[in-house]
C-alpha cells in the first residue's frame, strides 16, 4: 500500500467505527505549510480508552495494531501504533485527552477535502498546531512552528496563540521562533 | 551570526513564498507524490550499503533505520503503559 492508501484506509476505519477525529502530525502541518515527507499518519480520536477495537476492527488485514498503548509523558496522552505489512509508513492513533488545549484543538478543527485520500478530513487550525509544536519543542517541532508562523503569517489569530502559550509557559519560546523569521515575510 | 545568514534568509523567504502560493490540497497531494521518490532514495542508499540484500531484507533494513530515527525523536516522550480502566 502507498502512504496515501494507508492514510485513506485508516480514515475509513475511523469513520466506519463512527468515531470523531482530527488528523494531526506531519500531514496536518503540511496542509498549513508546504510539501515534505512524513513517516506516519496520526489521528486523534474521541473514544473511551477501552474502545480502540471500534476502529481496529475496520483496519485492512495488513494492518497490525499493537494492543499495548504508549503514554506521552508531557500531557498523559495515550497512543496506539499500527504497522502495515510491506511498508515503513505507520499509523498512530492518539486518544483525545482531557488536556484543555487538546480539547480546544479538537473543538476548532477545520474540514478540508484531501484529493489523495478522496475524503474530506478534519485537521487542526494552524494556530493550534503552532501552540502544540511550541509545547513539544523538539528541534523538528520548532522548525514546524516557525514554518507555520511564516507561511500563515497574517492569517493567524495571534491572541489565541499567545493566550495558550501563556497557559503553557511557552511565550518566550514563541518570541524566539518569531524572531527567527525574516522580518519582510 | 553565520556569514551565510543573508543567503539562508533569502532561501527561506523563497521557500515560504512558494508555499503561500499553494492550496492545502496542493501541498498534501505533492507530499504524497513525494513519498515514493523519498522511499526510493532511501532504498537506493540501503542497497548501495547492502548490495546482496533481497527485497525482504531491504524492507527490514529500512524499518530498522526508521525505528532508530523514531526512537531518537520520541526519547523521553513516550513510554509503554497498560490500558486504564
mmCIF file of C-alpha atoms in Angstrom:
data_model
loop_
_atom_site.group_PDB
_atom_site.id
_atom_site.type_symbol
_atom_site.label_atom_id
_atom_site.label_comp_id
_atom_site.label_asym_id
_atom_site.label_seq_id
_atom_site.Cartn_x
_atom_site.Cartn_y
_atom_site.Cartn_z
ATOM 1 C CA UNK A 1 0.000 0.000 0.000
ATOM 2 C CA UNK A 2 1.151 3.547 -0.652
ATOM 3 C CA UNK A 3 1.281 6.134 2.141
ATOM 4 C CA UNK A 4 -1.884 7.732 0.719
ATOM 5 C CA UNK A 5 -3.690 4.357 0.661
ATOM 6 C CA UNK A 6 -2.660 3.650 4.265
ATOM 7 C CA UNK A 7 -3.887 7.098 5.322
ATOM 8 C CA UNK A 8 -7.164 6.610 3.465
ATOM 9 C CA UNK A 9 -7.732 3.111 4.924
ATOM 10 C CA UNK A 10 -7.114 4.452 8.434
ATOM 11 C CA UNK A 11 -9.550 7.307 7.911
ATOM 12 C CA UNK A 12 -12.164 4.891 6.550
ATOM 13 C CA UNK A 13 -11.718 2.644 9.609
ATOM 14 C CA UNK A 14 -12.243 5.623 11.928
ATOM 15 C CA UNK A 15 -15.334 6.750 10.017
ATOM 16 C CA UNK A 16 -16.699 3.178 9.851
ATOM 17 C CA UNK A 17 -16.318 2.989 13.649
ATOM 18 C CA UNK A 18 -18.455 6.125 13.975
ATOM 19 C CA UNK A 19 -15.600 7.926 15.738
ATOM 20 C CA UNK A 20 -14.964 11.692 15.838
ATOM 21 C CA UNK A 21 -11.364 12.509 14.909
ATOM 22 C CA UNK A 22 -8.816 15.096 13.814
ATOM 23 C CA UNK A 23 -5.793 14.405 11.581
ATOM 24 C CA UNK A 24 -2.646 15.734 13.323
ATOM 25 C CA UNK A 25 1.124 15.325 12.941
ATOM 26 C CA UNK A 26 3.143 15.868 9.800
ATOM 27 C CA UNK A 27 0.248 15.707 7.349
ATOM 28 C CA UNK A 28 -1.647 18.435 9.211
ATOM 29 C CA UNK A 29 1.482 20.611 9.251
ATOM 30 C CA UNK A 30 1.949 20.028 5.509
ATOM 31 C CA UNK A 31 -1.629 21.207 4.822
ATOM 32 C CA UNK A 32 -0.781 24.530 6.504
ATOM 33 C CA UNK A 33 2.803 24.878 5.225
ATOM 34 C CA UNK A 34 4.463 23.091 2.289
ATOM 35 C CA UNK A 35 5.058 19.580 0.905
ATOM 36 C CA UNK A 36 7.578 17.405 2.719
ATOM 37 C CA UNK A 37 7.769 13.752 3.638
ATOM 38 C CA UNK A 38 6.428 12.221 6.828
ATOM 39 C CA UNK A 39 6.894 8.743 8.313
ATOM 40 C CA UNK A 40 3.377 8.225 9.636
ATOM 41 C CA UNK A 41 -0.251 9.279 9.656
ATOM 42 C CA UNK A 42 -1.530 10.496 13.035
ATOM 43 C CA UNK A 43 -5.130 10.820 14.163
ATOM 44 C CA UNK A 44 -6.573 11.994 17.482
ATOM 45 C CA UNK A 45 -9.815 10.131 18.186
ATOM 46 C CA UNK A 46 -12.607 10.804 20.672
ATOM 47 C CA UNK A 47 -13.350 7.353 22.112
ATOM 48 C CA UNK A 48 -13.105 5.746 25.549
ATOM 49 C CA UNK A 49 -9.668 4.210 26.146
ATOM 50 C CA UNK A 50 -11.101 0.684 26.089
ATOM 51 C CA UNK A 51 -12.774 1.164 22.679
ATOM 52 C CA UNK A 52 -9.868 1.165 20.218
ATOM 53 C CA UNK A 53 -11.369 -2.025 18.731
ATOM 54 C CA UNK A 54 -14.190 0.113 17.307
ATOM 55 C CA UNK A 55 -11.577 1.421 14.857
ATOM 56 C CA UNK A 56 -9.208 -1.551 14.633
ATOM 57 C CA UNK A 57 -11.960 -3.950 13.537
ATOM 58 C CA UNK A 58 -12.236 -1.940 10.307
ATOM 59 C CA UNK A 59 -8.489 -1.961 9.530
ATOM 60 C CA UNK A 60 -7.381 -3.947 6.461
ATOM 61 C CA UNK A 61 -5.827 -7.357 7.350
ATOM 62 C CA UNK A 62 -2.359 -5.994 6.506
ATOM 63 C CA UNK A 63 -2.593 -3.550 9.467
ATOM 64 C CA UNK A 64 -1.191 -4.883 12.754
ATOM 65 C CA UNK A 65 -2.185 -2.882 15.822
ATOM 66 C CA UNK A 66 -0.004 -3.168 18.924
ATOM 67 C CA UNK A 67 -2.615 -3.703 21.671
ATOM 68 C CA UNK A 68 -0.331 -2.083 24.253
ATOM 69 C CA UNK A 69 -0.684 1.711 24.110
ATOM 70 C CA UNK A 70 2.078 4.163 24.966
ATOM 71 C CA UNK A 71 1.728 7.317 27.053
ATOM 72 C CA UNK A 72 3.087 10.704 26.065
ATOM 73 C CA UNK A 73 4.672 11.968 29.253
ATOM 74 C CA UNK A 74 4.038 15.740 28.933
ATOM 75 C CA UNK A 75 0.226 15.611 28.791
ATOM 76 C CA UNK A 76 -0.559 11.978 29.632
ATOM 77 C CA UNK A 77 -1.975 11.315 26.162
ATOM 78 C CA UNK A 78 -2.255 7.659 25.094
ATOM 79 C CA UNK A 79 -1.200 6.407 21.661
ATOM 80 C CA UNK A 80 -1.641 3.174 19.739
ATOM 81 C CA UNK A 81 0.580 2.189 16.827
ATOM 82 C CA UNK A 82 -0.274 0.031 13.829
ATOM 83 C CA UNK A 83 2.400 -1.283 11.483
ATOM 84 C CA UNK A 84 1.496 -2.107 7.911
ATOM 85 C CA UNK A 85 2.827 -5.144 6.055
ATOM 86 C CA UNK A 86 5.290 -4.228 3.301
ATOM 87 C CA UNK A 87 5.557 -0.570 4.370
ATOM 88 C CA UNK A 88 7.712 1.593 6.611
ATOM 89 C CA UNK A 89 4.832 4.110 6.915
ATOM 90 C CA UNK A 90 2.841 3.542 10.096
ATOM 91 C CA UNK A 91 -0.419 4.555 11.721
ATOM 92 C CA UNK A 92 -0.579 6.366 15.066
ATOM 93 C CA UNK A 93 -3.887 6.774 16.888
ATOM 94 C CA UNK A 94 -3.973 9.191 19.840
ATOM 95 C CA UNK A 95 -6.704 9.197 22.458
ATOM 96 C CA UNK A 96 -8.322 12.637 22.888
ATOM 97 C CA UNK A 97 -7.151 13.552 26.382
ATOM 98 C CA UNK A 98 -8.717 15.867 28.981
ATOM 99 C CA UNK A 99 -5.857 18.316 28.457
ATOM 100 C CA UNK A 100 -7.573 21.723 27.961
ATOM 101 C CA UNK A 101 -5.635 22.612 24.814
ATOM 102 C CA UNK A 102 -6.225 19.193 23.245
ATOM 103 C CA UNK A 103 -9.933 19.775 23.778
ATOM 104 C CA UNK A 104 -9.640 23.249 22.255
ATOM 105 C CA UNK A 105 -7.689 21.929 19.252
ATOM 106 C CA UNK A 106 -10.414 19.332 18.675
ATOM 107 C CA UNK A 107 -13.193 21.932 19.018
ATOM 108 C CA UNK A 108 -11.547 24.319 16.500
ATOM 109 C CA UNK A 109 -10.684 21.680 13.839
ATOM 110 C CA UNK A 110 -11.443 22.601 10.235
ATOM 111 C CA UNK A 111 -12.677 20.455 7.328
ATOM 112 C CA UNK A 112 -10.533 20.052 4.235
ATOM 113 C CA UNK A 113 -11.005 17.908 1.120
ATOM 114 C CA UNK A 114 -7.798 15.911 0.535
ATOM 115 C CA UNK A 115 -7.604 14.557 -3.048
ATOM 116 C CA UNK A 116 -5.103 11.707 -2.375
ATOM 117 C CA UNK A 117 -7.340 10.437 0.451
ATOM 118 C CA UNK A 118 -10.507 11.077 -1.578
ATOM 119 C CA UNK A 119 -12.225 12.371 1.540
ATOM 120 C CA UNK A 120 -12.966 15.499 3.483
ATOM 121 C CA UNK A 121 -10.700 15.362 6.517
ATOM 122 C CA UNK A 122 -10.699 17.339 9.769
ATOM 123 C CA UNK A 123 -7.366 18.972 10.616
ATOM 124 C CA UNK A 124 -6.389 21.382 13.431
ATOM 125 C CA UNK A 125 -6.451 25.129 12.826
ATOM 126 C CA UNK A 126 -2.929 26.414 12.152
ATOM 127 C CA UNK A 127 -2.860 28.342 15.453
ATOM 128 C CA UNK A 128 -3.408 25.159 17.458
ATOM 129 C CA UNK A 129 -0.598 23.375 15.632
ATOM 130 C CA UNK A 130 1.740 26.265 16.495
ATOM 131 C CA UNK A 131 0.701 26.039 20.159
ATOM 132 C CA UNK A 132 1.192 22.263 20.166
ATOM 133 C CA UNK A 133 4.576 22.431 18.452
ATOM 134 C CA UNK A 134 5.874 25.074 20.869
ATOM 135 C CA UNK A 135 4.828 22.860 23.747
ATOM 136 C CA UNK A 136 6.723 19.810 22.473
ATOM 137 C CA UNK A 137 9.685 21.934 21.390
ATOM 138 C CA UNK A 138 11.920 19.274 19.837
ATOM 139 C CA UNK A 139 14.075 20.693 17.053
ATOM 140 C CA UNK A 140 11.658 19.434 14.399
ATOM 141 C CA UNK A 141 8.689 20.869 16.321
ATOM 142 C CA UNK A 142 10.318 24.303 16.497
ATOM 143 C CA UNK A 143 11.039 24.117 12.747
ATOM 144 C CA UNK A 144 7.376 23.247 12.137
ATOM 145 C CA UNK A 145 6.243 26.132 14.387
ATOM 146 C CA UNK A 146 8.496 28.521 12.501
ATOM 147 C CA UNK A 147 7.194 27.334 9.123
ATOM 148 C CA UNK A 148 3.576 27.570 10.283
ATOM 149 C CA UNK A 149 4.107 31.122 11.546
ATOM 150 C CA UNK A 150 5.983 32.149 8.381
ATOM 151 C CA UNK A 151 3.569 30.658 5.836
ATOM 152 C CA UNK A 152 0.310 31.560 7.587
ATOM 153 C CA UNK A 153 1.569 34.923 8.909
ATOM 154 C CA UNK A 154 -1.265 37.479 8.758
ATOM 155 C CA UNK A 155 -3.923 34.739 8.609
ATOM 156 C CA UNK A 156 -3.154 33.680 12.198
ATOM 157 C CA UNK A 157 -5.066 34.655 15.337
ATOM 158 C CA UNK A 158 -2.107 35.711 17.478
ATOM 159 C CA UNK A 159 -4.276 36.482 20.521
ATOM 160 C CA UNK A 160 -5.329 32.824 20.546
ATOM 161 C CA UNK A 161 -1.738 31.612 20.214
ATOM 162 C CA UNK A 162 -0.478 33.954 22.944
ATOM 163 C CA UNK A 163 -3.331 33.009 25.285
ATOM 164 C CA UNK A 164 -2.413 29.320 25.178
ATOM 165 C CA UNK A 165 1.342 29.921 25.183
ATOM 166 C CA UNK A 166 0.839 31.921 28.393
ATOM 167 C CA UNK A 167 -1.058 28.943 29.855
ATOM 168 C CA UNK A 168 1.766 26.598 28.847
ATOM 169 C CA UNK A 169 4.653 28.894 29.815
ATOM 170 C CA UNK A 170 5.919 28.984 26.215
ATOM 171 C CA UNK A 171 5.631 32.715 25.430
ATOM 172 C CA UNK A 172 9.427 33.147 25.405
ATOM 173 C CA UNK A 173 9.722 30.198 23.005
ATOM 174 C CA UNK A 174 7.099 31.803 20.756
ATOM 175 C CA UNK A 175 9.039 35.077 20.790
ATOM 176 C CA UNK A 176 12.288 33.272 19.906
ATOM 177 C CA UNK A 177 10.699 31.442 16.977
ATOM 178 C CA UNK A 178 9.023 34.623 15.669
ATOM 179 C CA UNK A 179 12.345 36.451 15.909
ATOM 180 C CA UNK A 180 13.941 33.784 13.692
ATOM 181 C CA UNK A 181 11.619 34.620 10.774
ATOM 182 C CA UNK A 182 12.967 37.211 8.300
ATOM 183 C CA UNK A 183 11.056 40.426 9.052
ATOM 184 C CA UNK A 184 9.858 41.033 5.498
ATOM 185 C CA UNK A 185 7.906 37.766 5.327
ATOM 186 C CA UNK B 1 25.508 35.127 13.163
ATOM 187 C CA UNK B 2 26.695 32.917 10.313
ATOM 188 C CA UNK B 3 28.255 34.657 7.314
ATOM 189 C CA UNK B 4 25.675 32.736 5.275
ATOM 190 C CA UNK B 5 22.689 34.199 7.165
ATOM 191 C CA UNK B 6 21.622 36.584 4.370
ATOM 192 C CA UNK B 7 21.648 33.683 1.887
ATOM 193 C CA UNK B 8 19.850 31.417 4.383
ATOM 194 C CA UNK B 9 17.173 34.095 4.877
ATOM 195 C CA UNK B 10 16.791 34.565 1.125
ATOM 196 C CA UNK B 11 16.365 30.812 0.507
ATOM 197 C CA UNK B 12 13.867 30.565 3.358
ATOM 198 C CA UNK B 13 11.944 33.565 2.007
ATOM 199 C CA UNK B 14 11.662 31.911 -1.418
ATOM 200 C CA UNK B 15 10.502 28.645 0.150
ATOM 201 C CA UNK B 16 7.805 30.409 2.174
ATOM 202 C CA UNK B 17 6.575 32.467 -0.797
ATOM 203 C CA UNK B 18 6.269 29.277 -2.893
ATOM 204 C CA UNK B 19 4.363 27.618 -0.028
ATOM 205 C CA UNK B 20 1.931 30.531 0.251
ATOM 206 C CA UNK B 21 1.090 30.132 -3.442
ATOM 207 C CA UNK B 22 -0.169 26.556 -2.888
ATOM 208 C CA UNK B 23 -3.559 25.481 -1.574
ATOM 209 C CA UNK B 24 -3.685 22.992 1.339
ATOM 210 C CA UNK B 25 -4.884 20.337 -1.137
ATOM 211 C CA UNK B 26 -1.915 21.003 -3.447
ATOM 212 C CA UNK B 27 0.506 20.739 -0.500
ATOM 213 C CA UNK B 28 -0.885 17.379 0.622
ATOM 214 C CA UNK B 29 -1.082 15.986 -2.925
ATOM 215 C CA UNK B 30 2.544 16.966 -3.554
ATOM 216 C CA UNK B 31 3.619 15.422 -0.234
ATOM 217 C CA UNK B 32 2.019 12.084 -1.119
ATOM 218 C CA UNK B 33 3.612 12.268 -4.604
ATOM 219 C CA UNK B 34 6.970 12.968 -2.967
ATOM 220 C CA UNK B 35 6.761 9.912 -0.706
ATOM 221 C CA UNK B 36 7.571 7.199 -3.320
ATOM 222 C CA UNK B 37 10.582 9.196 -4.526
ATOM 223 C CA UNK B 38 11.814 9.675 -0.953
ATOM 224 C CA UNK B 39 11.375 5.952 -0.286
ATOM 225 C CA UNK B 40 13.226 5.032 -3.476
ATOM 226 C CA UNK B 41 16.151 7.266 -2.457
ATOM 227 C CA UNK B 42 16.294 5.617 0.969
ATOM 228 C CA UNK B 43 16.152 2.123 -0.573
ATOM 229 C CA UNK B 44 18.879 3.090 -3.076
ATOM 230 C CA UNK B 45 21.086 4.180 -0.182
ATOM 231 C CA UNK B 46 20.470 0.955 1.725
ATOM 232 C CA UNK B 47 21.035 -1.135 -1.423
ATOM 233 C CA UNK B 48 24.398 0.550 -2.018
ATOM 234 C CA UNK B 49 25.423 -0.429 1.526
ATOM 235 C CA UNK B 50 23.986 -3.961 1.257
ATOM 236 C CA UNK B 51 24.132 -4.932 -2.459
ATOM 237 C CA UNK B 52 23.305 -8.578 -1.699
ATOM 238 C CA UNK B 53 20.087 -7.747 0.180
ATOM 239 C CA UNK B 54 16.846 -9.036 -1.362
ATOM 240 C CA UNK B 55 13.552 -7.145 -1.248
ATOM 241 C CA UNK B 56 12.553 -8.519 2.168
ATOM 242 C CA UNK B 57 15.938 -7.710 3.658
ATOM 243 C CA UNK B 58 15.811 -4.173 2.226
ATOM 244 C CA UNK B 59 12.443 -3.603 3.910
ATOM 245 C CA UNK B 60 13.808 -4.952 7.202
ATOM 246 C CA UNK B 61 16.830 -2.653 6.992
ATOM 247 C CA UNK B 62 14.631 0.333 6.065
ATOM 248 C CA UNK B 63 12.380 -0.346 9.063
ATOM 249 C CA UNK B 64 15.429 -0.651 11.311
ATOM 250 C CA UNK B 65 16.732 2.702 10.055
ATOM 251 C CA UNK B 66 13.401 4.468 10.576
ATOM 252 C CA UNK B 67 12.972 2.860 14.005
ATOM 253 C CA UNK B 68 16.265 4.483 15.075
ATOM 254 C CA UNK B 69 15.016 7.896 13.961
ATOM 255 C CA UNK B 70 11.706 7.376 15.771
ATOM 256 C CA UNK B 71 13.462 6.285 18.966
ATOM 257 C CA UNK B 72 15.583 9.413 18.768
ATOM 258 C CA UNK B 73 12.533 11.652 18.175
ATOM 259 C CA UNK B 74 10.500 10.038 20.949
ATOM 260 C CA UNK B 75 13.169 9.555 23.578
ATOM 261 C CA UNK B 76 11.817 10.584 26.999
ATOM 262 C CA UNK B 77 8.459 11.492 25.416
ATOM 263 C CA UNK B 78 6.572 8.174 25.157
ATOM 264 C CA UNK B 79 6.572 5.101 27.366
ATOM 265 C CA UNK B 80 4.588 1.822 27.134
ATOM 266 C CA UNK B 81 1.629 1.548 29.513
ATOM 267 C CA UNK B 82 -1.400 -0.655 30.140
ATOM 268 C CA UNK B 83 -4.920 0.422 29.217
ATOM 269 C CA UNK B 84 -6.503 2.322 32.156
ATOM 270 C CA UNK B 85 -9.943 1.070 33.217
#
